[in-house]
Amino acid sequence: MATGLQVPLPQLATGLLLLLSVLPWTESGKVLVVPTDGSHWLSMREAVRELHAKGHQAVVLTPEVNMHIKEENFFTLTTYAIPWTQDEFDRLVLGHTQWFFETEHLLKRYSRSMAIMNNMSLVIHRSCVELLHNEALIRHLNATSFDVVLTDPFYLCGAVLAKYLSIPAVFFLRNVPCDLDFKGTQCPNPYSYIPKFLTTNSDHMTFLQRVKNMLYPLALSYICHAVSAPYASLASELFEREVSVVDLLSHASVWLFRGDFVMDYPRPIMPNMVFIGGINCANRKPLSREFEAYINASGEHGIVVFSLGSMVAEIPEKKAMAIADALGKIPQTVLWRYTGTPPSNLANNTILVKWLPQNDLLGHPMTRAFITHAGSHGIYEGICNGVPMVMMPLFGDQMDNAKRMETKGAGVTLNVLEMTSEDLENALKAVINDKSYKENIMHLSSLHKDRPVEPLDLAVFWVEFVMRHKGAPHLRPAAHDLTWYQYHSLDVIGFLLAIVLTVAFIAFKCCAYGYRKCFGKKGRVKKAHKSKTH
Ligand SMILES: *[C@@H]1O[C@H](CO)[C@@H](O)[C@H](O)[C@H]1NC(C)=O
Ligand SMILES: *[C@@H]1O[C@H](CO)[C@@H](O)[C@H](O)[C@H]1NC(C)=O
Ligand SMILES: *[C@@H]1O[C@H](CO)[C@@H](O)[C@H](O)[C@H]1NC(C)=O
Ligand SMILES: *[C@@H]1O[C@H](CO)[C@@H](O)[C@H](O)[C@H]1NC(C)=O
């Protein structure tokens, strides 16, 4: 090893020069970033930070009223007006989290969630209209000649804008609801072993689960259409021709999926799909003195990290008290990110904080368990730090994420509506004291981290790749250019079937003719004979 250091200086210099000359493209590129607000932005932000560190300029485009997208020193923030004040916006988008914890009739729950979704998608769609009809801004963006659009297609506006300005796009996403990601990539998507959104099926399904797997997407298709169709009509109006949602999505050159096959089940992929699950674990800082002190004070028992994500501000009092009661019954110190009114029965081992450095705390060896709403970011932080989880999924893909971790033996899922204080206490004691949970999550962690390239580097590489080559048409499967009947070869099957039928028909006719020739005469002879004898 020591000999390796004794390289003569000139040789070292040539080595360095060589290294510099093979370093990929260092020219500065221009990246237009159209994020999805909320937690989605938090991991994309790390990719933008890294692109900036590589010498590229990033412009982040967002409504002036938003949740998490604020000015930072590694990008230029460009905002546009929307017709809501911050207060109105918060009420429309965030004013509903109490509802996650309320038990009510299924139909009432359904109609309420529909109303909330309508309001949310109205706000989001309206902000897209404001952006695309802002002529001065569009002219400015067009004149800037960006090399690539980096966008999360959960907010379809970025896809519309990229196509409108004819800029290659890189999508950065967990998924697009209603399997639009499969349609946009033309990736095969069999119902038989790919579990669908909200079913909580695994990839091994019984017959009835496969029935459910096929029915759920059908039931959701109405909502899917209602949410996505307005973007297609907006695009059709701009481009002055018929454009579908799938057309918008298939504009993407490369798709960066925030997943991998440690959390997700194995399935078919396409050449332009890249998996960057765990990208949010890269942002690692030393703990502040405040949090270090909590951990030091916890002694041999260690700590439990508890967060239900940035969307949940307040939990109804009764539920909060049940939770506080359970937390008080374990010997660990609990750090709970909670901004609502503190429950009156809060035990002295539970510390409420307005914010916590989740990934850094989970990375500490004294952290024994993680109570999470099972959002994909949290799950990945649990996986990469090897911390067993107690999961309380609230909405969206969280039930599916939680189910995946539970089937792998890495945590326990609780139904937040039905759980009692004892359920939470038992779940916590199980994941902390039963060694199998720790062993299973450590196994997942070692699989997840055994990779040739870090997910953040992979994401940056592909954005640079698309900038260097102005897209990636060589990765685009020809499936995009086929009609549905060509894709399934129905025209060919029909053609071949027609030939077979024609041949069969001709053969039949020939046989029938032959039959008549051979036996038809006999019949006539017989008849003739008969008539003669008569
Ligand atoms: C939706 O928004 C309207 C006003 O814009 C409001 O009156 C209504 O209560 C909202 N619905 C829900 C479920 O938040
Ligand atoms: C962008 O600019 C080009 C060239 O100046 C022009 O042809 C094109 O129509 C513009 N696109 C939009 C969306 O304004
Ligand atoms: C916590 O304990 C470590 C190791 O004993 C020590 O280095 C550190 O200064 C302590 N931190 C605080 C804030 O007390
Ligand atoms: C916390 O409360 C328990 C009893 O409820 C008590 O035994 C313990 O000493 C208290 N710990 C601290 C640090 O105050």
Coordinates of C-alpha atoms and ligand atoms in Angstrom, one line a residue:
M1 CA 0.0 0.0 0.0
A2 CA 2.9 2.3 0.9
T3 CA 4.4 1.8 -2.6
G4 CA 1.3 3.3 -4.1
L5 CA 2.1 6.6 -2.5
Q6 CA 5.6 6.7 -3.9
V7 CA 4.6 7.6 -7.5
P8 CA 7.1 10.2 -8.9
L9 CA 5.7 13.6 -9.3
P10 CA 5.8 14.0 -13.1
Q11 CA 3.9 10.7 -13.4
L12 CA 1.3 11.9 -10.9
A13 CA 0.9 15.0 -13.0
T14 CA 0.3 13.1 -16.2
G15 CA -2.1 10.9 -14.3
L16 CA -4.0 13.9 -13.2
L17 CA -4.1 15.3 -16.7
L18 CA -5.3 12.0 -18.1
L19 CA -8.0 11.9 -15.4
L20 CA -9.1 15.4 -16.3
S21 CA -9.3 14.7 -20.0
V22 CA -11.5 11.7 -19.4
L23 CA -13.8 13.5 -16.9
P24 CA -17.2 13.8 -18.5
W25 CA -18.3 17.0 -20.2
T26 CA -17.6 19.9 -17.9
E27 CA -19.3 22.6 -20.0
S28 CA -22.0 24.4 -18.0
G29 CA -25.6 23.5 -19.0
K30 CA -28.9 25.1 -18.3
V31 CA -31.5 23.1 -16.4
L32 CA -35.1 24.2 -16.1
V33 CA -36.6 22.6 -13.0
V34 CA -40.3 22.2 -12.6
P35 CA -40.9 20.5 -9.2
T36 CA -43.9 19.0 -7.5
D37 CA -44.4 20.9 -4.3
G38 CA -44.5 19.1 -0.9
S39 CA -42.2 16.3 0.1
H40 CA -41.5 15.4 -3.6
W41 CA -39.4 18.6 -3.8
L42 CA -37.1 17.6 -0.9
S43 CA -35.3 14.8 -2.8
M44 CA -35.3 16.6 -6.2
R45 CA -33.7 19.6 -4.4
E46 CA -30.6 17.4 -3.6
A47 CA -30.3 16.6 -7.3
V48 CA -30.5 20.3 -8.2
R49 CA -27.8 21.0 -5.5
E50 CA -25.5 18.4 -7.1
L51 CA -26.1 19.7 -10.6
H52 CA -25.1 23.2 -9.4
A53 CA -22.0 21.7 -7.8
K54 CA -21.1 20.2 -11.2
G55 CA -21.2 23.7 -12.7
H56 CA -24.6 23.8 -14.2
Q57 CA -27.1 26.6 -13.8
A58 CA -30.6 25.7 -12.5
V59 CA -33.7 27.7 -12.7
V60 CA -36.5 26.5 -10.4
L61 CA -40.0 27.4 -11.6
T62 CA -42.8 27.6 -9.1
P63 CA -46.0 29.5 -8.1
E64 CA -45.1 32.4 -5.8
V65 CA -47.5 30.9 -3.3
N66 CA -46.3 27.3 -2.4
M67 CA -45.4 25.0 0.5
H68 CA -41.7 24.1 0.5
I69 CA -40.0 25.7 -2.5
K70 CA -38.0 28.6 -1.2
E71 CA -35.0 30.7 -2.4
E72 CA -31.6 28.9 -2.0
N73 CA -28.1 29.7 -3.1
F74 CA -27.7 26.8 -5.6
F75 CA -30.5 27.8 -8.0
T76 CA -32.4 30.8 -9.4
L77 CA -36.0 30.9 -8.2
T78 CA -38.5 32.1 -10.8
T79 CA -42.0 32.5 -9.6
Y80 CA -45.3 33.3 -11.3
A81 CA -48.5 34.6 -9.8
I82 CA -51.5 32.5 -8.9
P83 CA -54.9 33.9 -7.7
W84 CA -54.6 32.7 -4.0
T85 CA -53.0 34.1 -0.9
Q86 CA -50.7 31.9 1.2
D87 CA -53.5 31.5 3.7
E88 CA -56.1 30.4 1.2
F89 CA -53.6 28.1 -0.4
D90 CA -52.7 26.4 2.9
R91 CA -56.3 26.0 3.7
L92 CA -57.0 24.4 0.3
V93 CA -54.0 22.1 0.2
L94 CA -53.1 21.4 3.9
G95 CA -56.3 22.1 5.8
H96 CA -57.5 18.5 5.8
T97 CA -55.0 16.4 7.8
Q98 CA -57.2 16.0 10.8
W99 CA -59.5 14.0 8.6
F100 CA -56.9 11.2 8.2
F101 CA -57.6 10.2 11.8
E102 CA -61.4 10.3 11.9
T103 CA -63.5 7.1 11.6
E104 CA -66.5 7.7 9.4
H105 CA -68.8 5.9 7.0
L106 CA -67.0 4.6 3.9
L107 CA -69.2 6.5 1.5
K108 CA -68.8 9.7 3.5
R109 CA -65.1 9.1 3.5
Y110 CA -65.0 8.5 -0.2
S111 CA -67.0 11.6 -1.1
R112 CA -64.9 13.7 1.3
S113 CA -61.7 12.5 -0.2
M114 CA -63.1 13.2 -3.7
A115 CA -63.9 16.8 -2.6
I116 CA -60.4 17.3 -1.2
M117 CA -58.9 15.9 -4.3
N118 CA -61.0 18.1 -6.5
N119 CA -59.9 21.2 -4.5
M120 CA -56.3 20.2 -4.6
S121 CA -56.2 19.4 -8.3
L122 CA -58.1 22.6 -9.0
V123 CA -55.4 24.6 -7.4
I124 CA -52.6 22.7 -9.1
H125 CA -54.2 22.8 -12.5
R126 CA -55.0 26.5 -12.1
S127 CA -51.4 27.2 -11.4
C128 CA -50.4 25.4 -14.6
V129 CA -52.9 27.6 -16.6
E130 CA -51.4 30.7 -15.0
L131 CA -47.9 29.6 -16.0
L132 CA -48.6 28.6 -19.5
H133 CA -50.7 31.7 -20.2
N134 CA -48.0 34.0 -18.8
E135 CA -46.7 35.2 -22.1
A136 CA -43.8 37.3 -20.8
L137 CA -42.5 34.4 -18.7
I138 CA -42.9 31.9 -21.6
R139 CA -41.1 34.2 -23.9
H140 CA -38.3 34.6 -21.4
L141 CA -38.0 30.9 -20.8
N142 CA -38.0 30.2 -24.5
A143 CA -35.2 32.8 -25.1
T144 CA -33.1 31.3 -22.3
S145 CA -32.6 28.1 -24.4
F146 CA -32.4 25.5 -21.6
D147 CA -30.7 22.2 -22.3
V148 CA -33.0 20.1 -20.3
V149 CA -36.2 20.2 -18.3
L150 CA -36.0 18.3 -15.0
T151 CA -39.6 17.7 -13.7
D152 CA -41.7 15.5 -11.5
P153 CA -44.6 14.4 -13.7
F154 CA -46.8 14.0 -10.7
Y155 CA -47.4 17.7 -11.6
L156 CA -48.0 17.3 -15.3
C157 CA -47.4 20.9 -16.0
G158 CA -43.6 20.4 -16.4
A159 CA -44.2 17.8 -19.1
V160 CA -46.5 20.2 -21.0
L161 CA -43.9 23.0 -20.7
A162 CA -41.0 20.8 -21.9
K163 CA -43.0 19.8 -25.0
Y164 CA -44.2 23.3 -25.6
L165 CA -40.7 24.7 -25.5
S166 CA -39.3 21.6 -27.4
I167 CA -36.7 20.9 -24.7
P168 CA -35.7 17.3 -23.8
A169 CA -37.1 16.3 -20.5
V170 CA -35.9 14.1 -17.6
F171 CA -38.6 12.9 -15.2
F172 CA -37.8 12.5 -11.5
L173 CA -40.5 10.7 -9.7
R174 CA -41.7 8.0 -7.3
N175 CA -44.6 7.2 -9.7
V176 CA -47.5 8.7 -11.6
P177 CA -50.9 7.6 -10.3
C178 CA -53.1 5.4 -12.5
D179 CA -50.1 3.6 -14.1
L180 CA -49.5 6.6 -16.3
D181 CA -45.8 5.9 -15.8
F182 CA -46.2 2.5 -17.4
K183 CA -48.1 4.1 -20.3
G184 CA -45.6 6.9 -20.7
T185 CA -42.7 4.5 -20.9
Q186 CA -44.6 1.8 -22.9
C187 CA -43.4 -0.6 -20.2
P188 CA -45.3 -4.0 -20.0
N189 CA -47.6 -4.1 -17.0
P190 CA -49.3 -7.4 -16.5
Y191 CA -52.0 -7.6 -13.9
S192 CA -51.0 -11.1 -12.9
Y193 CA -47.9 -10.2 -10.9
I194 CA -47.6 -6.4 -10.7
P195 CA -49.6 -5.2 -7.6
K196 CA -51.7 -2.1 -8.4
F197 CA -52.0 1.1 -6.5
L198 CA -54.0 0.9 -3.2
T199 CA -54.5 -2.9 -3.4
T200 CA -51.8 -3.7 -0.9
N201 CA -51.3 -6.9 -2.9
S202 CA -47.8 -8.4 -3.0
D203 CA -46.4 -9.8 -6.3
H204 CA -47.6 -13.3 -5.3
M205 CA -51.4 -13.1 -5.5
T206 CA -54.2 -15.6 -5.0
F207 CA -57.0 -15.8 -7.5
L208 CA -59.2 -13.3 -5.6
Q209 CA -56.3 -10.9 -5.1
R210 CA -55.7 -11.0 -8.9
V211 CA -59.4 -10.1 -9.3
K212 CA -58.9 -7.2 -6.9
N213 CA -55.8 -6.2 -8.8
M214 CA -57.8 -5.9 -12.0
L215 CA -60.8 -4.2 -10.5
Y216 CA -59.0 -1.4 -8.5
P217 CA -57.6 0.3 -11.6
L218 CA -61.0 0.2 -13.2
A219 CA -62.6 1.8 -10.2
L220 CA -59.9 4.5 -10.1
S221 CA -60.0 5.2 -13.8
Y222 CA -62.7 7.8 -13.5
I223 CA -60.7 9.8 -10.9
C224 CA -57.6 9.4 -12.9
H225 CA -59.2 10.8 -16.0
A226 CA -60.7 13.7 -14.1
V227 CA -57.3 14.7 -12.7
S228 CA -55.2 14.3 -15.8
A229 CA -57.5 15.2 -18.7
P230 CA -57.4 19.0 -18.0
Y231 CA -53.6 18.9 -18.8
A232 CA -54.3 17.2 -22.1
S233 CA -56.9 19.8 -23.1
L234 CA -54.5 22.6 -22.0
A235 CA -51.8 21.1 -24.2
S236 CA -54.2 20.5 -27.1
E237 CA -55.2 24.2 -26.9
L238 CA -51.5 25.4 -26.9
F239 CA -50.3 23.1 -29.6
E240 CA -53.5 23.5 -31.7
R241 CA -53.8 19.7 -32.2
E242 CA -55.1 16.8 -30.2
V243 CA -52.6 15.8 -27.5
S244 CA -53.2 13.0 -25.0
V245 CA -51.7 12.7 -21.5
V246 CA -49.7 9.7 -22.7
D247 CA -48.3 11.9 -25.5
L248 CA -47.2 14.4 -22.9
L249 CA -45.5 11.8 -20.8
S250 CA -43.8 10.0 -23.6
H251 CA -41.9 13.2 -24.4
A252 CA -39.5 12.3 -21.6
S253 CA -36.0 11.1 -22.6
V254 CA -35.1 9.5 -19.3
W255 CA -37.2 8.5 -16.3
L256 CA -35.5 8.6 -12.9
F257 CA -37.6 6.5 -10.6
R258 CA -37.2 7.0 -6.8
G259 CA -37.4 3.2 -6.2
D260 CA -35.4 0.1 -6.4
F261 CA -36.0 -3.7 -6.2
V262 CA -35.3 -3.8 -2.5
M263 CA -38.4 -1.9 -1.7
D264 CA -40.4 -2.7 -4.9
Y265 CA -41.2 -6.0 -6.4
P266 CA -39.2 -7.1 -9.5
R267 CA -41.0 -6.2 -12.7
P268 CA -40.2 -5.4 -16.4
I269 CA -38.4 -2.1 -17.1
M270 CA -37.5 -0.1 -20.3
P271 CA -34.1 1.1 -21.4
N272 CA -34.8 4.7 -20.4
M273 CA -35.9 3.8 -16.9
V274 CA -33.2 4.4 -14.2
F275 CA -33.7 3.6 -10.5
I276 CA -32.5 6.0 -7.9
G277 CA -34.3 4.8 -4.7
G278 CA -32.5 6.1 -1.6
I279 CA -31.3 9.3 -3.2
N280 CA -32.7 11.2 -0.2
C281 CA -30.3 9.4 2.1
A282 CA -27.3 11.2 0.6
N283 CA -28.0 14.4 2.5
R284 CA -26.1 13.5 5.7
K285 CA -25.0 16.0 8.3
P286 CA -23.6 15.7 11.9
L287 CA -26.3 16.1 14.6
S288 CA -26.7 19.5 16.2
R289 CA -25.9 19.7 20.0
E290 CA -29.6 19.8 20.8
F291 CA -30.3 16.4 19.3
E292 CA -26.9 14.9 20.4
A293 CA -27.8 15.9 24.0
Y294 CA -31.2 14.0 23.7
I295 CA -29.4 10.9 22.6
N296 CA -26.7 11.2 25.3
A297 CA -29.4 11.5 27.9
S298 CA -31.3 8.5 26.7
G299 CA -28.7 6.2 28.2
E300 CA -28.5 2.5 27.2
H301 CA -32.1 2.4 25.9
G302 CA -31.6 4.7 23.0
I303 CA -34.2 6.7 21.1
V304 CA -37.2 6.2 18.9
V305 CA -37.8 8.7 16.0
F306 CA -41.4 9.6 15.3
S307 CA -42.7 11.7 12.4
L308 CA -45.8 11.6 10.3
G309 CA -44.4 13.8 7.6
S310 CA -44.7 17.4 6.7
M311 CA -48.4 17.2 5.8
V312 CA -49.7 16.4 9.3
A313 CA -49.8 19.4 11.5
E314 CA -52.4 18.4 14.1
I315 CA -53.8 15.0 15.3
P316 CA -57.3 14.9 17.0
E317 CA -56.9 15.1 20.8
K318 CA -58.2 11.6 21.6
K319 CA -55.8 10.0 19.1
A320 CA -52.9 12.1 20.2
M321 CA -53.5 11.1 23.8
A322 CA -53.7 7.4 22.9
I323 CA -50.4 7.7 21.1
A324 CA -48.7 9.7 23.9
D325 CA -49.9 7.0 26.4
A326 CA -48.2 4.2 24.4
L327 CA -45.0 6.2 23.9
G328 CA -44.8 6.6 27.7
K329 CA -44.7 2.9 28.2
I330 CA -41.4 2.2 26.6
P331 CA -38.0 2.8 28.2
Q332 CA -36.6 4.6 25.1
T333 CA -36.6 8.4 24.7
V334 CA -39.1 9.3 21.9
L335 CA -38.4 12.3 19.6
W336 CA -41.7 13.3 18.1
R337 CA -42.0 15.8 15.3
Y338 CA -45.3 17.4 16.2
T339 CA -46.5 21.0 15.8
G340 CA -50.1 20.6 17.2
T341 CA -51.2 21.2 20.8
P342 CA -49.2 18.9 23.1
P343 CA -51.4 16.0 24.5
S344 CA -52.0 16.5 28.3
N345 CA -50.7 13.0 29.2
L346 CA -47.4 13.4 27.5
A347 CA -44.9 11.2 29.4
N348 CA -41.5 12.5 30.5
N349 CA -39.6 10.2 28.0
T350 CA -41.3 12.0 25.0
I351 CA -39.9 15.1 23.5
L352 CA -42.0 17.2 21.1
V353 CA -40.0 19.0 18.4
K354 CA -41.2 21.3 15.6
W355 CA -38.7 19.7 13.2
L356 CA -36.1 16.9 13.3
P357 CA -33.2 15.9 11.1
Q358 CA -34.8 12.6 10.3
N359 CA -32.1 11.0 8.2
D360 CA -29.3 12.0 10.6
L361 CA -31.1 10.8 13.6
L362 CA -32.0 7.4 11.9
G363 CA -28.3 7.1 11.1
H364 CA -27.3 7.2 14.8
P365 CA -26.5 3.8 16.3
M366 CA -28.6 4.5 19.4
T367 CA -31.8 4.8 17.3
R368 CA -33.9 1.7 18.0
A369 CA -37.1 2.3 16.0
F370 CA -38.8 4.6 13.6
I371 CA -42.5 5.5 13.7
T372 CA -43.5 6.7 10.2
H373 CA -46.5 7.4 8.0
A374 CA -44.6 5.2 5.4
G375 CA -44.1 7.8 2.8
S376 CA -41.4 6.7 0.3
H377 CA -38.7 9.1 1.6
G378 CA -39.1 7.9 5.2
I379 CA -39.2 4.2 4.2
Y380 CA -35.9 4.7 2.3
E381 CA -34.3 6.5 5.2
G382 CA -35.4 3.5 7.4
I383 CA -33.8 1.1 4.9
C384 CA -30.5 2.8 4.3
N385 CA -30.0 3.3 8.0
G386 CA -31.3 -0.1 8.9
V387 CA -33.9 1.0 11.5
P388 CA -37.0 -1.2 12.0
M389 CA -40.3 0.6 11.5
V390 CA -43.8 1.0 13.0
M391 CA -45.8 2.3 10.1
M392 CA -49.1 4.3 10.3
P393 CA -50.0 4.8 6.6
L394 CA -52.4 7.7 6.0
F395 CA -53.0 8.2 2.3
G396 CA -51.8 7.6 -1.3
D397 CA -49.1 5.0 -1.8
Q398 CA -48.3 4.8 1.9
M399 CA -50.5 1.7 2.5
D400 CA -48.7 -0.1 -0.3
N401 CA -45.2 0.9 1.0
A402 CA -46.0 -0.2 4.5
K403 CA -47.3 -3.6 3.2
R404 CA -44.0 -4.1 1.4
M405 CA -41.9 -3.5 4.4
E406 CA -44.2 -5.6 6.6
T407 CA -44.1 -8.6 4.2
K408 CA -40.3 -8.4 4.3
G409 CA -40.4 -8.6 8.1
A410 CA -38.8 -5.1 8.5
G411 CA -41.7 -3.5 10.5
V412 CA -45.2 -3.6 11.8
T413 CA -48.2 -1.8 10.1
L414 CA -50.9 -0.2 12.3
N415 CA -54.3 1.1 11.1
V416 CA -54.3 4.6 12.4
L417 CA -58.1 4.7 12.6
E418 CA -58.5 1.5 14.6
M419 CA -55.3 1.2 16.6
T420 CA -55.5 1.4 20.4
S421 CA -52.8 2.6 22.7
E422 CA -51.9 -1.1 23.5
D423 CA -51.5 -1.9 19.8
L424 CA -48.9 0.9 19.4
E425 CA -47.1 -0.1 22.6
N426 CA -47.0 -3.8 21.5
A427 CA -45.8 -2.9 18.0
L428 CA -43.0 -0.7 19.4
K429 CA -41.9 -3.4 21.9
A430 CA -41.9 -6.0 19.1
V431 CA -39.7 -4.1 16.6
I432 CA -37.3 -3.0 19.4
N433 CA -37.0 -6.3 21.3
D434 CA -37.6 -9.0 18.6
K435 CA -34.2 -9.3 16.9
S436 CA -35.8 -10.6 13.6
Y437 CA -37.0 -7.1 12.7
K438 CA -33.5 -5.6 13.1
E439 CA -31.9 -8.5 11.2
N440 CA -34.4 -8.2 8.3
I441 CA -34.0 -4.5 7.9
M442 CA -30.2 -4.8 8.1
H443 CA -30.4 -7.4 5.3
L444 CA -32.5 -5.0 3.1
S445 CA -30.1 -2.2 4.0
S446 CA -27.1 -4.2 2.8
L447 CA -28.8 -5.2 -0.4
H448 CA -29.9 -1.6 -1.0
K449 CA -26.4 -0.2 -0.5
D450 CA -24.5 -2.8 -2.5
R451 CA -24.5 -0.9 -5.8
P452 CA -21.8 0.3 -8.3
V453 CA -23.0 4.0 -8.4
E454 CA -24.6 6.1 -5.7
P455 CA -28.2 7.1 -6.7
L456 CA -27.4 10.9 -6.6
D457 CA -24.5 10.4 -9.0
L458 CA -26.7 8.3 -11.3
A459 CA -29.4 10.9 -11.4
V460 CA -26.9 13.7 -12.2
F461 CA -25.2 11.5 -14.8
W462 CA -28.4 10.9 -16.7
V463 CA -29.4 14.6 -16.6
E464 CA -26.0 15.5 -18.0
F465 CA -26.3 12.7 -20.6
V466 CA -29.5 14.1 -21.9
M467 CA -28.0 17.6 -22.1
R468 CA -24.9 16.3 -23.9
H469 CA -26.9 14.3 -26.5
K470 CA -29.9 16.6 -26.7
G471 CA -32.3 13.8 -25.7
A472 CA -32.0 10.0 -25.8
P473 CA -34.1 8.9 -28.8
H474 CA -32.0 5.7 -29.1
L475 CA -33.5 4.5 -25.9
R476 CA -37.1 5.1 -27.0
P477 CA -38.9 1.9 -27.9
A478 CA -40.9 1.9 -31.1
A479 CA -43.9 0.9 -29.1
H480 CA -44.7 4.6 -28.9
D481 CA -45.3 4.8 -32.6
L482 CA -47.8 1.9 -32.8
T483 CA -51.6 1.9 -32.5
W484 CA -53.0 -0.4 -29.9
Y485 CA -54.0 -3.1 -32.4
Q486 CA -50.5 -3.0 -34.0
Y487 CA -48.9 -3.2 -30.5
H488 CA -50.8 -6.4 -29.7
S489 CA -50.3 -7.6 -33.3
L490 CA -54.1 -7.9 -33.7
D491 CA -53.8 -6.8 -37.3
V492 CA -51.3 -9.6 -38.0
I493 CA -53.3 -12.1 -36.1
G494 CA -56.4 -11.0 -38.0
F495 CA -54.6 -11.3 -41.3
L496 CA -53.2 -14.8 -40.5
L497 CA -56.6 -15.9 -39.2
A498 CA -58.2 -14.7 -42.5
I499 CA -55.7 -16.7 -44.5
V500 CA -56.3 -19.8 -42.4
L501 CA -60.1 -19.3 -42.7
T502 CA -59.9 -18.8 -46.4
V503 CA -57.7 -21.9 -46.9
A504 CA -60.1 -23.8 -44.7
F505 CA -63.1 -22.5 -46.6
I506 CA -61.5 -23.4 -49.9
A507 CA -60.5 -26.8 -48.6
F508 CA -64.0 -27.4 -47.4
K509 CA -65.5 -26.3 -50.7
C510 CA -63.1 -28.6 -52.6
C511 CA -64.0 -31.5 -50.3
A512 CA -67.6 -30.8 -50.7
Y513 CA -67.2 -30.7 -54.5
G514 CA -65.1 -33.9 -54.4
Y515 CA -67.7 -35.5 -52.2
R516 CA -70.5 -34.6 -54.6
K517 CA -68.4 -35.9 -57.5
C518 CA -67.8 -39.3 -55.9
F519 CA -70.9 -39.9 -54.0
G520 CA -73.4 -37.5 -55.6
K521 CA -73.3 -39.7 -58.8
K522 CA -73.9 -42.9 -56.9
G523 CA -76.9 -41.3 -55.3
R524 CA -78.2 -40.3 -58.8
V525 CA -77.4 -43.8 -60.1
K526 CA -79.2 -45.3 -57.2
K527 CA -82.2 -43.1 -57.8
A528 CA -82.0 -43.8 -61.5
H529 CA -81.9 -47.5 -60.8
K530 CA -84.8 -47.2 -58.4
S531 CA -86.9 -45.3 -61.0
K532 CA -86.0 -48.0 -63.5
T533 CA -87.1 -50.9 -61.3
H534 CA -90.3 -49.1 -60.6
Ligands
LIG1 C1 -63.2 23.2 -1.5 O1 -63.0 24.6 -1.8 C2 -64.2 25.3 -1.5 C3 -63.9 26.8 -1.8 O2 -63.0 26.9 -2.8 C4 -64.6 25.2 0.0 O3 -65.8 25.9 0.2 C5 -64.8 23.7 0.3 O4 -65.0 23.6 1.7 C6 -63.5 22.9 -0.1 N1 -63.8 21.5 0.2 C7 -63.0 20.8 0.9 C8 -63.4 19.4 1.1 O5 -62.0 21.2 1.5
LIG2 C1 -39.6 29.8 -29.1 O1 -38.8 30.5 -30.0 C2 -38.7 30.0 -31.3 C3 -37.7 30.7 -32.1 O2 -37.6 32.1 -31.7 C4 -40.1 30.1 -31.9 O3 -40.0 29.5 -33.2 C5 -41.1 29.3 -31.1 O4 -42.4 29.4 -31.6 C6 -41.0 29.8 -29.6 N1 -41.9 28.9 -28.8 C7 -42.8 29.3 -28.0 C8 -43.6 28.3 -27.2 O5 -43.0 30.5 -27.8
LIG3 C1 -22.6 13.2 23.8 O1 -21.7 12.2 24.1 C2 -20.5 12.1 23.3 C3 -19.7 10.9 23.7 O2 -19.7 10.6 25.0 C4 -19.7 13.4 23.6 O3 -18.6 13.4 22.7 C5 -20.6 14.6 23.2 O4 -19.9 15.8 23.5 C6 -21.9 14.6 24.0 N1 -22.7 15.6 23.4 C7 -23.5 16.4 24.2 C8 -24.3 17.5 23.5 O5 -23.6 16.3 25.4
LIG4 C1 -40.3 9.9 34.5 O1 -41.5 9.4 35.1 C2 -41.4 8.1 35.8 C3 -42.7 7.8 36.4 O2 -43.8 8.2 35.6 C4 -40.3 8.2 36.9 O3 -40.1 7.0 37.5 C5 -39.0 8.7 36.3 O4 -38.1 8.9 37.3 C6 -39.2 10.0 35.5 N1 -38.0 10.3 34.8 C7 -37.5 11.6 34.8 C8 -36.2 11.7 34.1 O5 -38.0 12.5 35.3

